[in-house]
Coordinates of C-alpha atoms and ligand atoms in Angstrom, one line a residue:
M17 CA 86.9 129.8 91.1
S18 CA 87.6 127.2 88.4
G19 CA 90.9 128.9 87.5
V20 CA 93.0 126.8 89.9
D21 CA 95.5 124.6 88.1
F22 CA 96.0 121.4 90.0
P23 CA 99.6 120.5 89.9
Q24 CA 100.5 117.0 88.7
G25 CA 103.4 114.8 89.6
H26 CA 105.7 113.4 87.0
T27 CA 106.0 109.7 86.2
V28 CA 106.9 107.1 83.6
T29 CA 105.3 104.9 80.9
V30 CA 105.5 101.1 81.1
T31 CA 104.8 98.7 78.3
G32 CA 105.2 94.9 77.6
G33 CA 107.5 93.3 75.1
K34 CA 108.8 89.9 74.0
K35 CA 112.5 90.9 74.2
I36 CA 114.8 93.8 75.1
P37 CA 114.2 96.6 72.5
K38 CA 117.2 97.7 70.4
D39 CA 117.4 101.3 71.6
T40 CA 117.5 100.3 75.3
E41 CA 120.0 102.2 77.4
A42 CA 119.8 100.2 80.6
V43 CA 118.5 96.8 81.7
I44 CA 117.4 96.0 85.2
V45 CA 117.9 92.4 86.3
G46 CA 117.2 90.7 89.7
L47 CA 119.8 88.8 91.7
F48 CA 119.1 86.3 94.5
S49 CA 121.7 86.0 97.2
D50 CA 121.3 82.2 97.3
D51 CA 122.2 82.0 93.6
V52 CA 125.4 84.0 94.1
A53 CA 126.3 82.0 97.2
D54 CA 126.1 78.6 95.7
G55 CA 127.9 79.8 92.5
K56 CA 125.7 77.6 90.4
S57 CA 124.2 80.4 88.3
T58 CA 126.0 80.2 85.0
D59 CA 124.6 83.2 83.1
E60 CA 127.2 85.6 82.1
I61 CA 125.5 88.8 83.4
T62 CA 125.2 87.4 86.9
R63 CA 128.8 86.4 86.8
S64 CA 130.0 89.8 85.8
L65 CA 127.8 91.5 88.4
V66 CA 129.4 89.2 91.0
T67 CA 132.8 90.3 89.7
V68 CA 132.0 93.9 90.6
G69 CA 131.0 92.9 94.1
H70 CA 127.2 92.0 93.9
D71 CA 126.2 89.4 96.4
G72 CA 122.5 89.5 95.8
H73 CA 121.8 91.2 99.1
W74 CA 118.3 92.8 99.4
K75 CA 118.2 96.3 97.7
R76 CA 122.0 96.2 96.8
A77 CA 122.6 97.7 93.3
R78 CA 125.7 97.3 91.0
T79 CA 126.1 98.1 87.4
V80 CA 128.2 96.5 84.6
R81 CA 128.5 97.5 80.9
T82 CA 127.8 95.1 78.1
G83 CA 128.2 95.9 74.4
D84 CA 125.3 98.2 73.9
H85 CA 123.8 99.0 77.3
V86 CA 124.3 99.2 81.0
V87 CA 123.0 96.3 83.2
L88 CA 121.9 97.2 86.7
G89 CA 121.6 94.2 89.0
V90 CA 119.3 94.7 92.0
G91 CA 119.6 92.4 95.0
L92 CA 116.4 90.4 95.8
G93 CA 117.9 88.7 98.9
K94 CA 116.9 85.1 99.7
K95 CA 114.6 83.3 97.4
S96 CA 112.4 82.0 100.2
E97 CA 111.9 85.6 101.5
L98 CA 110.9 87.3 98.3
T99 CA 107.4 88.8 98.4
Q100 CA 105.7 90.5 95.6
D101 CA 105.9 93.8 97.4
K102 CA 109.7 93.5 97.6
L103 CA 109.6 93.1 93.9
R104 CA 107.7 96.4 93.6
Q105 CA 110.3 98.1 95.9
A106 CA 113.3 96.6 94.1
A107 CA 112.0 97.8 90.7
A108 CA 111.6 101.4 92.1
I109 CA 115.0 101.4 93.8
A110 CA 116.7 100.2 90.6
L111 CA 115.0 102.8 88.4
N112 CA 115.9 105.6 90.8
R113 CA 119.5 104.5 90.7
L114 CA 119.5 104.8 86.9
H115 CA 117.8 108.2 86.8
P116 CA 118.0 110.2 84.5
V117 CA 117.4 107.6 81.7
S118 CA 114.9 107.4 78.9
R119 CA 114.8 103.8 77.6
V120 CA 114.9 101.0 80.1
A121 CA 114.0 97.3 79.9
T122 CA 113.7 94.8 82.8
T123 CA 113.3 91.1 83.3
L124 CA 112.3 91.5 87.0
G125 CA 108.7 90.4 86.4
N126 CA 110.0 86.9 85.5
V127 CA 111.5 85.9 88.8
E128 CA 109.6 83.5 91.0
V129 CA 108.0 84.8 94.2
S130 CA 107.6 82.1 96.8
A131 CA 106.9 83.9 100.1
N132 CA 104.0 86.3 100.6
A133 CA 103.4 88.7 103.5
S134 CA 99.9 87.4 103.9
G135 CA 100.6 83.7 103.4
K136 CA 98.2 83.8 100.4
A137 CA 98.6 83.7 96.7
P138 CA 99.4 87.1 95.2
L139 CA 96.5 89.0 93.7
V140 CA 98.3 90.3 90.6
S141 CA 101.0 89.0 88.3
N142 CA 104.7 89.7 89.0
N143 CA 104.9 91.9 85.9
A144 CA 101.9 93.9 87.1
A145 CA 103.6 94.4 90.5
V146 CA 106.8 95.5 88.8
A147 CA 104.9 97.9 86.6
E148 CA 103.2 99.4 89.8
G149 CA 106.6 99.7 91.5
L150 CA 108.2 101.5 88.5
I151 CA 105.4 104.0 88.0
L152 CA 104.8 104.7 91.7
G153 CA 108.6 104.9 92.5
S154 CA 109.3 107.5 89.8
Y155 CA 106.6 109.8 91.0
A156 CA 107.9 113.3 91.7
F157 CA 105.8 116.3 92.8
D158 CA 107.2 119.7 91.8
G159 CA 104.3 121.5 93.3
L160 CA 104.1 125.1 92.4
K161 CA 107.8 125.8 91.7
T162 CA 108.2 128.3 88.8
N163 CA 111.3 126.5 87.6
P164 CA 110.8 122.8 88.2
T165 CA 113.6 120.3 87.4
P166 CA 113.0 118.9 83.9
H167 CA 112.3 115.1 84.2
G168 CA 112.3 114.0 80.5
D169 CA 110.3 111.1 79.2
C170 CA 111.1 107.5 80.3
T171 CA 109.7 104.4 78.7
I172 CA 110.2 101.0 80.4
T173 CA 109.7 97.6 78.7
L174 CA 108.7 94.7 80.8
V175 CA 110.2 91.6 79.1
G176 CA 107.5 88.9 79.1
G177 CA 104.8 91.2 80.5
S178 CA 101.3 91.0 79.0
K179 CA 99.7 94.2 77.6
K180 CA 96.4 93.6 79.6
D181 CA 98.2 93.1 82.9
I182 CA 100.3 96.2 82.4
E183 CA 97.4 98.4 81.4
A184 CA 95.5 97.4 84.5
A185 CA 98.5 98.0 86.7
S186 CA 99.0 101.4 85.1
I187 CA 95.4 102.4 85.8
R188 CA 95.8 101.3 89.5
A189 CA 99.1 103.3 89.7
E190 CA 97.5 106.3 88.1
A191 CA 94.8 106.2 90.8
V192 CA 97.4 106.2 93.5
I193 CA 99.1 109.1 91.8
L194 CA 95.9 111.1 91.5
T195 CA 95.5 110.7 95.2
R196 CA 99.1 111.8 95.9
D197 CA 98.6 114.9 93.7
L198 CA 95.4 115.9 95.5
V199 CA 97.0 115.3 98.9
N200 CA 100.2 117.2 97.9
T201 CA 98.2 120.3 96.7
P202 CA 98.4 122.9 99.4
S203 CA 95.2 124.2 101.0
S204 CA 95.8 127.6 99.4
H205 CA 94.9 125.9 96.2
L206 CA 92.7 123.0 97.3
Y207 CA 89.8 123.9 99.5
P208 CA 86.1 122.8 99.4
E209 CA 85.0 124.9 96.5
T210 CA 88.0 124.1 94.2
Y211 CA 88.2 120.5 95.4
A212 CA 84.6 120.0 94.5
L213 CA 85.1 121.5 91.0
E214 CA 88.2 119.3 90.5
A215 CA 86.3 116.2 91.6
E216 CA 83.5 117.0 89.3
R217 CA 85.9 117.6 86.4
I218 CA 87.7 114.3 86.9
A219 CA 84.4 112.4 87.3
H220 CA 83.1 113.8 84.0
E221 CA 86.3 113.0 82.3
Y222 CA 85.8 109.3 83.0
G223 CA 82.0 109.3 82.6
L224 CA 80.9 109.0 86.3
E225 CA 77.8 110.6 87.7
V226 CA 78.3 113.5 90.1
E227 CA 76.2 115.2 92.8
V228 CA 77.5 118.4 94.5
L229 CA 75.8 119.7 97.5
G230 CA 76.7 123.3 98.4
P231 CA 76.2 125.2 101.7
K232 CA 72.5 125.9 100.9
E233 CA 71.6 122.3 100.1
L234 CA 73.6 121.0 103.1
K235 CA 71.6 123.3 105.3
K236 CA 68.3 122.4 103.8
Q237 CA 69.0 118.7 104.1
G238 CA 70.4 118.9 107.7
F239 CA 74.1 118.0 107.3
G240 CA 74.9 119.5 110.7
G241 CA 78.3 117.8 111.1
I242 CA 79.7 119.1 107.8
L243 CA 78.2 122.6 108.4
A244 CA 79.5 122.8 112.0
V245 CA 83.1 121.8 111.1
G246 CA 83.1 124.1 108.0
G247 CA 81.5 127.0 109.8
G248 CA 84.7 128.5 111.1
S249 CA 86.1 129.1 107.6
A250 CA 85.4 131.7 105.0
R251 CA 85.6 128.8 102.5
L252 CA 82.3 127.0 102.9
P253 CA 81.9 123.2 102.8
R254 CA 80.6 120.8 100.1
L255 CA 79.5 117.2 99.9
V256 CA 80.4 115.6 96.6
S257 CA 79.2 112.1 95.5
V258 CA 80.7 110.4 92.5
T259 CA 79.1 107.2 91.2
Y260 CA 80.3 104.4 88.9
K261 CA 77.4 102.1 88.0
A262 CA 78.3 98.5 86.9
G263 CA 75.6 96.3 85.4
K264 CA 72.1 95.9 86.9
G265 CA 71.9 93.8 90.0
S266 CA 75.6 94.1 90.7
T267 CA 76.9 94.4 94.3
S268 CA 77.2 98.0 95.4
V269 CA 79.8 99.6 97.7
G270 CA 79.7 103.1 99.3
L271 CA 83.1 104.6 100.0
V272 CA 83.1 107.6 102.4
G273 CA 86.3 109.7 102.7
K274 CA 87.3 112.4 105.2
G275 CA 87.8 115.6 103.2
I276 CA 89.2 118.1 105.6
T277 CA 91.2 120.4 103.3
F278 CA 93.0 121.8 106.3
D279 CA 92.8 121.0 110.0
T280 CA 93.9 123.7 112.3
G281 CA 92.0 121.9 115.1
G282 CA 89.5 124.8 115.2
I283 CA 88.8 126.4 118.6
S284 CA 90.6 123.4 120.2
I285 CA 93.6 124.6 118.1
K286 CA 96.6 122.5 117.3
P287 CA 100.2 123.4 118.3
A288 CA 102.1 125.2 115.5
G289 CA 104.8 122.5 115.0
G290 CA 103.8 120.1 112.1
M291 CA 100.5 121.8 111.5
D292 CA 101.5 122.2 107.8
D293 CA 101.1 118.4 107.5
M294 CA 97.4 118.9 107.9
I295 CA 97.1 119.8 104.2
S296 CA 96.9 116.0 104.0
D297 CA 93.7 115.7 106.1
M298 CA 91.7 115.1 102.9
G299 CA 93.6 112.0 102.0
G300 CA 90.7 109.7 102.7
S301 CA 88.4 111.5 100.3
A302 CA 91.1 111.7 97.6
S303 CA 91.6 107.9 97.9
V304 CA 87.9 107.1 97.5
L305 CA 87.5 109.5 94.6
A306 CA 90.5 107.9 92.8
T307 CA 89.2 104.4 93.6
A308 CA 85.8 105.2 92.0
V309 CA 87.5 106.6 88.9
A310 CA 89.8 103.5 88.6
A311 CA 86.9 101.1 89.1
A312 CA 85.2 102.8 86.1
R313 CA 88.4 102.7 84.0
L314 CA 88.9 99.0 84.9
K315 CA 85.2 98.3 84.2
L316 CA 85.0 96.3 87.5
P317 CA 81.8 94.4 87.8
I318 CA 80.7 96.2 91.0
S319 CA 79.1 99.6 91.6
V320 CA 80.8 102.2 93.6
T321 CA 79.8 105.5 95.0
A322 CA 82.4 107.8 96.6
Y323 CA 81.1 110.3 99.2
L324 CA 83.4 113.2 99.8
P325 CA 82.4 115.5 102.7
M326 CA 84.7 118.6 102.3
A327 CA 85.3 121.2 104.9
E328 CA 88.1 123.4 106.3
N329 CA 88.5 123.3 110.1
M330 CA 89.3 126.9 111.1
P331 CA 88.7 128.9 114.3
G332 CA 86.8 131.8 112.7
G333 CA 84.1 133.9 114.2
A334 CA 81.4 131.5 113.2
A335 CA 83.3 128.4 114.4
Y336 CA 81.6 125.7 116.4
R337 CA 82.7 125.4 120.0
P338 CA 83.4 122.7 122.6
G339 CA 80.2 122.1 124.5
D340 CA 78.0 122.6 121.4
V341 CA 75.4 120.0 120.4
I342 CA 74.9 119.4 116.7
T343 CA 72.4 117.5 114.8
H344 CA 73.6 115.2 112.0
Y345 CA 72.0 114.2 108.7
G346 CA 69.4 111.6 109.8
G347 CA 68.9 113.2 113.2
I348 CA 71.5 111.8 115.6
T349 CA 73.0 114.4 117.9
S350 CA 76.6 114.8 119.0
E351 CA 78.1 116.7 121.9
I352 CA 81.3 118.4 120.9
R353 CA 84.1 117.9 123.5
N354 CA 86.9 118.9 121.2
T355 CA 86.7 120.7 117.8
D356 CA 89.9 118.9 116.7
A357 CA 87.9 115.6 116.6
E358 CA 86.2 117.0 113.4
G359 CA 86.9 114.3 110.9
R360 CA 84.4 111.9 112.6
L361 CA 81.7 114.7 112.5
V362 CA 81.9 115.1 108.7
L363 CA 82.1 111.3 108.3
A364 CA 79.0 110.9 110.5
D365 CA 77.0 112.9 108.0
G366 CA 78.6 111.0 105.1
L367 CA 78.0 107.6 106.6
A368 CA 74.4 108.5 107.5
Y369 CA 73.8 109.7 104.0
A370 CA 75.4 106.6 102.4
S371 CA 73.3 104.4 104.7
T372 CA 70.1 105.7 103.1
K373 CA 71.4 104.4 99.7
K374 CA 71.3 100.8 98.8
H375 CA 74.8 99.6 99.4
D376 CA 75.9 96.1 100.3
Y377 CA 79.1 97.4 101.9
I378 CA 80.2 100.7 103.3
I379 CA 83.9 101.5 103.8
D380 CA 85.1 104.8 105.2
V381 CA 88.7 106.0 104.9
A382 CA 90.1 108.8 107.1
T383 CA 93.3 110.5 108.5
L384 CA 91.3 110.2 111.7
T385 CA 93.5 109.9 114.8
G386 CA 97.0 110.5 116.1
A387 CA 96.3 107.4 118.2
Q388 CA 96.5 105.3 115.0
I389 CA 100.2 106.3 114.7
V390 CA 100.8 105.6 118.4
A391 CA 99.3 102.2 118.1
L392 CA 100.5 100.9 114.7
G393 CA 103.2 103.3 113.5
N394 CA 103.6 105.3 110.3
R395 CA 103.1 102.5 107.7
T396 CA 100.3 100.3 109.0
S397 CA 96.7 101.3 108.8
G398 CA 94.2 100.4 111.5
I399 CA 91.0 98.7 110.3
M400 CA 87.9 98.4 112.4
G401 CA 84.2 97.5 111.8
T402 CA 82.2 94.4 111.1
P403 CA 84.7 91.6 111.5
Q404 CA 84.3 89.9 108.1
L405 CA 84.8 93.1 106.0
R406 CA 87.4 94.4 108.4
D407 CA 89.5 91.3 108.2
L408 CA 89.1 91.0 104.5
L409 CA 90.5 94.6 104.0
A410 CA 93.4 94.1 106.4
Q411 CA 94.4 90.8 104.7
T412 CA 94.0 92.5 101.2
G413 CA 96.1 95.5 102.3
R414 CA 98.9 93.2 103.3
S415 CA 98.8 91.3 100.1
V416 CA 99.1 94.4 97.9
G417 CA 101.9 95.9 100.0
E418 CA 99.8 98.5 101.9
D419 CA 100.3 97.2 105.4
A420 CA 97.2 97.0 107.6
W421 CA 96.0 95.4 110.8
S422 CA 92.5 94.6 112.3
M423 CA 91.7 96.4 115.5
P424 CA 88.7 95.8 117.8
I425 CA 85.9 98.1 119.0
T426 CA 85.6 97.2 122.6
E427 CA 82.8 97.7 125.1
E428 CA 85.1 99.6 127.4
V429 CA 85.8 102.1 124.7
R430 CA 82.2 102.3 123.5
D431 CA 81.2 103.4 127.1
T432 CA 83.6 106.4 126.9
M433 CA 81.6 107.9 124.0
K434 CA 78.4 108.2 126.0
S435 CA 77.1 111.8 126.5
D436 CA 74.9 113.3 129.2
V437 CA 73.3 115.7 126.8
A438 CA 73.4 114.1 123.3
D439 CA 73.2 110.7 121.7
V440 CA 77.0 110.5 121.6
R441 CA 80.0 112.7 122.2
N442 CA 82.9 113.3 119.9
M443 CA 85.8 112.4 122.2
G444 CA 86.3 109.7 124.7
E445 CA 89.3 109.1 126.9
R446 CA 92.9 109.0 125.8
P447 CA 93.5 105.2 126.0
G448 CA 92.3 103.5 122.8
G449 CA 91.9 106.8 120.9
M450 CA 91.8 105.1 117.5
L451 CA 89.1 102.6 118.7
S452 CA 86.9 105.3 120.2
A453 CA 86.8 107.2 116.9
A454 CA 85.4 103.9 115.4
A455 CA 83.0 103.5 118.3
Y456 CA 81.7 107.0 117.5
L457 CA 81.3 106.3 113.7
E458 CA 79.4 103.0 114.4
H459 CA 76.4 105.0 115.5
F460 CA 75.9 106.4 112.0
V461 CA 76.1 103.2 109.9
S462 CA 73.0 101.2 109.0
S463 CA 73.1 97.8 110.8
K464 CA 72.0 96.2 107.5
V465 CA 75.4 96.6 105.8
Q466 CA 78.9 95.4 106.4
W467 CA 81.0 98.3 107.4
A468 CA 84.7 99.0 107.8
H469 CA 86.6 102.0 108.9
I470 CA 90.3 102.5 107.8
D471 CA 92.4 104.9 109.8
I472 CA 95.2 106.1 107.6
A473 CA 96.6 109.0 109.7
G474 CA 100.2 107.7 109.4
P475 CA 100.3 105.6 106.2
S476 CA 98.7 108.2 103.9
Y477 CA 101.4 110.9 104.4
N478 CA 105.2 110.3 104.5
T479 CA 106.9 112.9 106.7
G480 CA 110.2 111.0 106.5
S481 CA 112.4 110.3 103.5
R482 CA 111.5 108.3 100.4
W483 CA 111.6 104.4 100.8
G484 CA 110.9 101.7 98.3
Y485 CA 108.3 103.2 95.9
T486 CA 106.9 105.6 98.5
P487 CA 107.9 109.2 98.0
K488 CA 107.8 112.0 100.6
R489 CA 104.4 113.5 101.4
G490 CA 101.2 111.9 99.9
T491 CA 101.6 108.1 99.5
G492 CA 98.2 107.2 97.9
V493 CA 97.4 104.7 100.6
P494 CA 94.9 102.8 100.6
V495 CA 93.9 103.0 96.9
R496 CA 95.4 99.7 95.9
T497 CA 93.8 98.0 98.9
L498 CA 90.4 99.4 98.0
L499 CA 90.7 98.4 94.3
A500 CA 91.8 94.8 95.2
A501 CA 89.0 94.6 97.8
L502 CA 86.4 95.7 95.1
E503 CA 87.6 92.9 92.9
I504 CA 87.2 90.3 95.7
L505 CA 83.7 91.7 96.8
A506 CA 82.5 91.6 93.2
Q507 CA 83.1 87.8 93.1
K508 CA 81.2 87.2 96.3
K509 CA 77.6 85.9 96.1
K510 CA 75.1 88.7 96.7
K511 CA 72.9 87.9 99.7
K512 CA 69.2 88.4 99.2
Ligands
LIG19 N1 93.5 115.1 111.5 C1 93.7 114.7 112.9 C2 94.4 113.4 113.0 C3 95.8 113.2 112.5 C4 96.9 113.5 113.4 C5 96.1 112.9 111.2 C6 98.2 113.3 113.0 C7 97.4 112.8 110.8 C8 98.5 113.0 111.7 C9 92.4 114.6 113.6 O1 91.4 115.5 113.1 C10 92.6 115.0 115.0 O2 93.1 116.0 115.3 N2 92.3 114.0 115.9 C11 92.5 114.2 117.3 C12 91.3 113.6 118.0 C13 91.3 113.9 119.5 C14 91.0 115.3 119.7 C15 90.2 113.0 120.1 C16 93.8 113.5 117.7 O3 94.1 112.5 117.2 O4 94.5 114.1 118.6
LIG20 ZN1 91.5 117.4 114.0
LIG21 ZN1 91.6 116.0 111.1

């Protein structure tokens, strides 16, 4: 069925300019609380914003009218505490205050950022960060409403922003938005067959190579994890690989993303409350697809293959059961203790497959465990794996505003994954549930590569209200982390 229309969220266009265009309706400016407090700031706009009660407090917004437009002052707080991600958030908050509006300009990209969440120099320019915040913050998903609210076009000029910077920022933001759109598409519309077709269409649009393995090929080549998980659904599984090739001899990264288009838990069925959120259980695969596409659009000097094992975890008559033993791609066997620990089973096949290709690094991304949310909350991803790559990704995540933290794979937890009847079992004990999932995955990764596993169960899907530039539902995490990491890895010397 190629007749499915994948719904797309609405967003805005950002450009650079030397000065505020004539037809501008509103201008966004930043205000530091220290400047207001010491009263030294002499510019007229700041003084009139202070008159209407602006004190520069973080996130505070006040507007004044000048001759031909509105000026919205957004509080940036203390100079010493401004991070680049706060700049992204401030831009998004300000624009949402002005909505609906069609011609906006801002000088926000010209303020100085002194602090940084990671203690390191920012990876992008301030104007690029502002562009990201504006595009990401105005995202709206109307889904499949027959009468969506009209949004109207909005163009925003970044005063002092360079064209090249803003174009790259727009490509990164569009990758985040593609991920959000795929995550927000319900499982009635996005399931392995339609998802594979859509991934193929997108890959072709941007000139990437695609391989689609259907149920027959999966069986022939022994992808026992993907087949077991997908077996309980009438909608059969797929494995899609999408490749962007940089120049000869370039470093190569394999990205493996969990693509469970819906997770009922299978025979170990989940409780009804909140089960609808499990339309987002393919967020890892969407993020690696979007990253490969953006790497191609940005022409990054590093090769990327995204592997997307897609399956729907349902309790149908042909479903796999607790107690089963399955054989993965490459021959490793798993004892099934719980059919709701399905993500690791499809990733196992994906990782084993990626390990047969010549990658220097392998990174997997997955909405893998509720334990991630217990350990780190809703906004901080857990990263495990070989220490160097793990720490690089956690650090990179923090510098781009996608919070992340390194977590260990301990011997204690490795021991809980031992099985009496197979090479490994798919569930350990309750304590350390995020770590034991990583201990499981470790079995399927070639020891010759650096590997990292990113658990995005909480951060990829916002079940609360909008905050900063993060809308409800799909967030697009960790696309910007992956793109920044690719740029860093591309610069590293290739080892022989
Ligand atoms: N998709 C879930 C994990 C999840 C939970 C993602 C909440 C987002 C929000 C995953 O497949 C799962 O069910 N994991 C189990 C593993 C357990 C049975 C070992 C879990 O976390 O409870
Ligand atoms: Zn599950
Ligand atoms: Zn799942």
